[in-house]
Coordinates of C-alpha atoms in Angstrom, one line a residue:
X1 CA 57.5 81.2 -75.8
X2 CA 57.2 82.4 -79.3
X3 CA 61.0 83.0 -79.6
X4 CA 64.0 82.4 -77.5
X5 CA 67.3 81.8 -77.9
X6 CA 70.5 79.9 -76.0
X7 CA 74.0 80.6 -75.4
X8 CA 74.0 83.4 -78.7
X9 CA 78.0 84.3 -79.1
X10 CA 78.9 87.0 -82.0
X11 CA 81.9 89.2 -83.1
X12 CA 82.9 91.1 -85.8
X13 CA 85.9 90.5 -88.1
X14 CA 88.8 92.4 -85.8
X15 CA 86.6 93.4 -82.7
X16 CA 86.1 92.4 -79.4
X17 CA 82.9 89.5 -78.4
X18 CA 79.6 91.9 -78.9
X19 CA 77.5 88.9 -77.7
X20 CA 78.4 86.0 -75.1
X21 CA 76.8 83.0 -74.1
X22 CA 72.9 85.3 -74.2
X23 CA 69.7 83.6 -73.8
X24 CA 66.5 85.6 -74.5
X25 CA 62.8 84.6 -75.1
X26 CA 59.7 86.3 -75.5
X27 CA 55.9 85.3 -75.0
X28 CA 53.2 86.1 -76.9
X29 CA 51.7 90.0 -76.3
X30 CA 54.9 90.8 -74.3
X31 CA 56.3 94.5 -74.0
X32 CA 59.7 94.0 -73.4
X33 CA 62.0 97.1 -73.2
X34 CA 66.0 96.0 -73.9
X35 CA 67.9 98.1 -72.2
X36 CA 72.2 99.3 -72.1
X37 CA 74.5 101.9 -73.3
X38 CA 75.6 102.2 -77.6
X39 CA 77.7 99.2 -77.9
X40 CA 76.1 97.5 -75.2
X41 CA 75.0 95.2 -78.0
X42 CA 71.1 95.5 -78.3
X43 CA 71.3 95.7 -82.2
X44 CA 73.3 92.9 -82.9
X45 CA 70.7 90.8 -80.5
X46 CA 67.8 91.8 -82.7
X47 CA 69.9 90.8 -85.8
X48 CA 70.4 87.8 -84.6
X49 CA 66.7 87.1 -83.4
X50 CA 65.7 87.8 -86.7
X51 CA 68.6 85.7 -88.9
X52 CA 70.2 88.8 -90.5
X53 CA 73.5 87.8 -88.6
X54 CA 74.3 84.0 -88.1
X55 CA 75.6 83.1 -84.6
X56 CA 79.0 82.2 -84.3
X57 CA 77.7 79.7 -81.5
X58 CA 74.3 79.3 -79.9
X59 CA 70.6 78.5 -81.1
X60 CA 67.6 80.7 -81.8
X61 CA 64.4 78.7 -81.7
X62 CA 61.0 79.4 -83.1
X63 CA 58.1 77.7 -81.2
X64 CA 60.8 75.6 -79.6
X65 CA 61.7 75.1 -82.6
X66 CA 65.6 75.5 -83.7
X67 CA 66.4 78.0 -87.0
X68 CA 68.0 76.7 -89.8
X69 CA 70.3 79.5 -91.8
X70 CA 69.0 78.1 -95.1
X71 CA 66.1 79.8 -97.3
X72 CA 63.7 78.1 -95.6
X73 CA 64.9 78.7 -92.2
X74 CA 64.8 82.6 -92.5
X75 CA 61.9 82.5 -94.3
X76 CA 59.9 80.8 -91.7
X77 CA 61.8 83.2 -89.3
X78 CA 61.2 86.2 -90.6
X79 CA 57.2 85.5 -91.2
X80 CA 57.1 85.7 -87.7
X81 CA 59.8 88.0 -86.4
X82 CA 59.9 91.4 -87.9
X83 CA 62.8 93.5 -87.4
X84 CA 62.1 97.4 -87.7
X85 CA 65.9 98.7 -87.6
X86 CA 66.4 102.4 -85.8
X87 CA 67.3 104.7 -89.2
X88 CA 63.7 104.5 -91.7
X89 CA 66.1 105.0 -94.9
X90 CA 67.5 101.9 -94.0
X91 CA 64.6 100.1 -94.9
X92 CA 62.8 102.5 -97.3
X93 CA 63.4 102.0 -100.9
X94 CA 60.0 101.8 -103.0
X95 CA 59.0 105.2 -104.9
X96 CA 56.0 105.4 -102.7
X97 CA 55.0 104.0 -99.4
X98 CA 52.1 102.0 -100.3
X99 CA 54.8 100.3 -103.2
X100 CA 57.2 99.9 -100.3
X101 CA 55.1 98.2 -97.7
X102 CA 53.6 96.1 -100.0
X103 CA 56.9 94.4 -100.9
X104 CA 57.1 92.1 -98.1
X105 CA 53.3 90.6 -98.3
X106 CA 54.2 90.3 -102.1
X107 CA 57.8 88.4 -101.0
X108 CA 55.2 85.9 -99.6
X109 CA 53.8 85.4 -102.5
X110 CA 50.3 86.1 -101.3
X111 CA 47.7 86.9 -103.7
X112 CA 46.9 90.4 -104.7
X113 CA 44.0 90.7 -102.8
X114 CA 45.6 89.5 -99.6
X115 CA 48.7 91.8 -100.4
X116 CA 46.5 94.7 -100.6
X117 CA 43.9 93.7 -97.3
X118 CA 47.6 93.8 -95.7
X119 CA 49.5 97.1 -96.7
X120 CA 45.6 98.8 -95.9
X121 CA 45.2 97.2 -92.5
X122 CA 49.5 98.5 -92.0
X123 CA 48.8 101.8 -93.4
X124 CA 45.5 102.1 -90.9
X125 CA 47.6 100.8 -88.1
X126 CA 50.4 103.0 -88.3
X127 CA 48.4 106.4 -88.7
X128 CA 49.3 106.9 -92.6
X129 CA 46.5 105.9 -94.6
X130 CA 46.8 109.4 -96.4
X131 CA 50.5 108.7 -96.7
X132 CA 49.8 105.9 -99.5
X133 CA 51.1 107.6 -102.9
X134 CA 53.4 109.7 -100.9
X135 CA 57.3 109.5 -102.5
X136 CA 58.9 108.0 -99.0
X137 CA 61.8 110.7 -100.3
X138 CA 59.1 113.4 -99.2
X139 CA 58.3 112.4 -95.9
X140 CA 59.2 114.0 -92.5
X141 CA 61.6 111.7 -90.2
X142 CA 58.8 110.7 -88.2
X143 CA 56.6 110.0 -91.5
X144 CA 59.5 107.7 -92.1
X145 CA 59.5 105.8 -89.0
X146 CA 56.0 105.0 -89.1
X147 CA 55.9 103.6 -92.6
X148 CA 59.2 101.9 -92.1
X149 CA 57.5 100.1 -89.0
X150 CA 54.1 99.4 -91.4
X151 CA 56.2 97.7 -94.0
X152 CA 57.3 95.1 -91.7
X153 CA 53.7 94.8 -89.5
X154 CA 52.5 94.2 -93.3
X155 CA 54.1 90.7 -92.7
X156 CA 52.1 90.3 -89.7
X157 CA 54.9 89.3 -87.5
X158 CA 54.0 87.7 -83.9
X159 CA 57.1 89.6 -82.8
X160 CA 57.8 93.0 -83.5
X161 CA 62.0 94.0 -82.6
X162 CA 61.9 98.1 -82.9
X163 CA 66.1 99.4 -82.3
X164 CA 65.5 102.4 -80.7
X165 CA 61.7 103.7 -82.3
X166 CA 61.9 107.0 -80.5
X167 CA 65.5 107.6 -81.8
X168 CA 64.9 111.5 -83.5
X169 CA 61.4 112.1 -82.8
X170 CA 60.1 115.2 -81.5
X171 CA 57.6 114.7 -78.2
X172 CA 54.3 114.7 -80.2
X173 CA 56.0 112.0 -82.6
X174 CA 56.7 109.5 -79.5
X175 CA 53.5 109.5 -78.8
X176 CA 51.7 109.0 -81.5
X177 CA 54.7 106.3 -82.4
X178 CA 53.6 104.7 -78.9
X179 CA 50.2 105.2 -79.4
X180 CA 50.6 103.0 -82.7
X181 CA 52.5 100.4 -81.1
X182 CA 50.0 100.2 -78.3
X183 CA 47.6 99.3 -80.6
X184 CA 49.7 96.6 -82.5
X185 CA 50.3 95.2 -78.5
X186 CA 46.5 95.1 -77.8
X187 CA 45.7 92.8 -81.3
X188 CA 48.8 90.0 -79.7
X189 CA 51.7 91.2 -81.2
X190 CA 54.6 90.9 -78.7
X191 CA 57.2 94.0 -78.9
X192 CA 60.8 94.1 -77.7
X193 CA 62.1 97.5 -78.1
X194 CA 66.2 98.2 -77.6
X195 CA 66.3 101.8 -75.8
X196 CA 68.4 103.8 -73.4
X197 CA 65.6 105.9 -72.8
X198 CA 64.3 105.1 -69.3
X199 CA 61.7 107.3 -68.8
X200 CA 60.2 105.3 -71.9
X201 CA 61.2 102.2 -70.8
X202 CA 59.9 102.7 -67.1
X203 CA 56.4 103.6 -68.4
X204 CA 55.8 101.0 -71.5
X205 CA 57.6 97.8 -70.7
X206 CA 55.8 95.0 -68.5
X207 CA 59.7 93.2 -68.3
X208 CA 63.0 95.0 -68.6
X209 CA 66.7 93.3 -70.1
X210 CA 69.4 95.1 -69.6
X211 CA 72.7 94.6 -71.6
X212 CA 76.1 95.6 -70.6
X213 CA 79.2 94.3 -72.9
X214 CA 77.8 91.9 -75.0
X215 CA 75.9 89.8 -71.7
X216 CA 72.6 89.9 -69.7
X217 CA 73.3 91.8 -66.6
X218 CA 69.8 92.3 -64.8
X219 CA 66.6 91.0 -66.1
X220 CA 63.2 91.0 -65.1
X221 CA 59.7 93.0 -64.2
X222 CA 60.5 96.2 -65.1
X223 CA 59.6 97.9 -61.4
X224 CA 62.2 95.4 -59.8
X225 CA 65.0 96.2 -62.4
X226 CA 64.9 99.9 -61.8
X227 CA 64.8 99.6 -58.1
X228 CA 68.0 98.8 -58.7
X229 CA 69.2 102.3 -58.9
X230 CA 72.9 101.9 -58.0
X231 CA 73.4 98.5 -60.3
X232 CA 71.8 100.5 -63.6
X233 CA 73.8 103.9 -62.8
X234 CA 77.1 101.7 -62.9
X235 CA 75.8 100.4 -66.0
X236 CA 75.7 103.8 -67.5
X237 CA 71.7 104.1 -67.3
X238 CA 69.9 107.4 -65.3
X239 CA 66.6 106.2 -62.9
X240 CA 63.5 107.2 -65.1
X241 CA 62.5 110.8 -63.4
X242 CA 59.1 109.7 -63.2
X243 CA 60.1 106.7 -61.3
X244 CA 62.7 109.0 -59.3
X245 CA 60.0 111.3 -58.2
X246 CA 57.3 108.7 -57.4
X247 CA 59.7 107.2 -55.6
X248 CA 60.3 110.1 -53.2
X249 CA 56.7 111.3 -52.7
X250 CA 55.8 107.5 -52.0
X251 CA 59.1 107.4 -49.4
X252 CA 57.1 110.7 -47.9
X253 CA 54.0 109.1 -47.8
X254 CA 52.3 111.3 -50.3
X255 CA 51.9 108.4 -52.5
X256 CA 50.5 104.8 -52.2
X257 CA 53.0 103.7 -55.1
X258 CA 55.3 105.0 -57.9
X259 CA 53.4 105.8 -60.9
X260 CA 54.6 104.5 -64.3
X261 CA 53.6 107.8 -66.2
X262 CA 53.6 111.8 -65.5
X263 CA 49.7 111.7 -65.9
X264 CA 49.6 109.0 -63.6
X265 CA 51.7 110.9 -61.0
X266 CA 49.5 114.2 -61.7
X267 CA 46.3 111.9 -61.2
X268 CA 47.4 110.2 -58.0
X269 CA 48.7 113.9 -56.6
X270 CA 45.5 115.2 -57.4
X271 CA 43.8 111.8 -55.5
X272 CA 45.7 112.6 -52.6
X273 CA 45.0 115.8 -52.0
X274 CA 41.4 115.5 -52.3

């Protein structure tokens, strides 16, 4: 495991527990999708995984290695976990985007060179090479997502935490936002990505965590998590309608096996009636 955690406990001054006793760990080239309601307490997970909150109690390790709180500590952290949070302005503060992704490599104090190999190979990555001089002010939502997400690839995290990518994105924008991230997956990067969108979840993720009040509450491969249909509505979270319609046409015998994607459904339809 790259990173895990034990027994993670958080609240905020005057509210209710938003994390109890949660473990969580991740391997290497992993597509994890976390799952649960707003409030359920995804984002304050991935704040803690990456040392921008401190635990009240618990551990996060690196490598099996325990995280110190201290400059070093984060540092070494954060070289390897990159946390891309779900609103781009958060993150975006440069004049341009090429200024702005190259911060981090610069933080690292890498040489020029290096910092520039980096912010080109993130630019490339991400689909906005042409985007370089671009004021990040001037950019369309999606625009912002993308470059938000390069500034912290830049880094070249082993572990890339994305709070809810698709959050605001019109269809064509998810996929080419997917697309992107498939690529990143492909080259080892492991991705853990907080959603309530289960259709997303259902046709991305190889293993699926879902969060109700602060705790783990299922956990798993992803196909085993959503059979549990009644467990996940109580939970506040719809069946993916892929999954729900693969699911009856397979029941009918029309179907070997649910399909994990609409094209995949169209393509084993089209199978069957030939």
């Amino acid at each position: 495991m790259i990173l895990s955690a034990e027994g993670l406990s958080f609240s905020y001054p005057g509210a209710p527990p938003a994390l109890s006793d949660v473990g969580f760990a991740i391997a290497a080239g992993e597509r994890v999708a976390l799952l649960g309601v707003n409030g359920a307490g995804k984002s304050t997970l991935f704040q803690l995984l990456n040392g921008s909150l401190k635990p009240a109690r618990g551990t996060v390790f690196l490598d099996g290695q325990p995280i110190s709180h201290d400059r070093k500590g984060l540092q070494r952290l954060r070289a390897s976990v990159g946390l891309v949070m779900q609103d781009p302005d958060d993150q975006l503060f440069a004049a341009t985007v090429a200024e702005d992704v190259s911060f981090g490599p610069a933080n690292m104090g890498l040489p020029e060179a290096e910092i520039r190999r980096r912010v080109s190979a993130a630019l490339l990555a991400m689909g906005i090479s042409d985007l370089a001089e671009t004021p990040t002010h001037r950019m369309s939502f999606g625009q912002k997502k993308r470059a938000a997400i390069a500034g912290v690839i830049a880094m070249e995290p082993r572990v890339l935490l994305l709070d809810e990518p698709t959050a605001g994105l019109d269809p064509r924008g998810v996929d080419e936002l997917m697309e992107a991230l498939d690529g990143l997956n492909r080259r080892g990067t492991a991705i853990v990505i907080a959603t309530h969108d289960m259709d997303l979840a259902w046709s991305w993720a190889e293993r699926a965590i879902v969060f109700s009040r602060g705790r783990v509450d299922l956990e798993g491969d992803t196909a085993r998590v959503f059979s549990d249909g009644d467990r996940l509505l109580s939970l506040g979270l719809r069946p993916a309608m892929v999954q729900k319609i693969g699911a009856a046409l397979r029941d009918t015998g029309l179907l070997p096996d649910i399909p994990r994607s609409l094209s995949a459904m169209v393509e084993a339809i089209r199978r069957a009636g030939g």
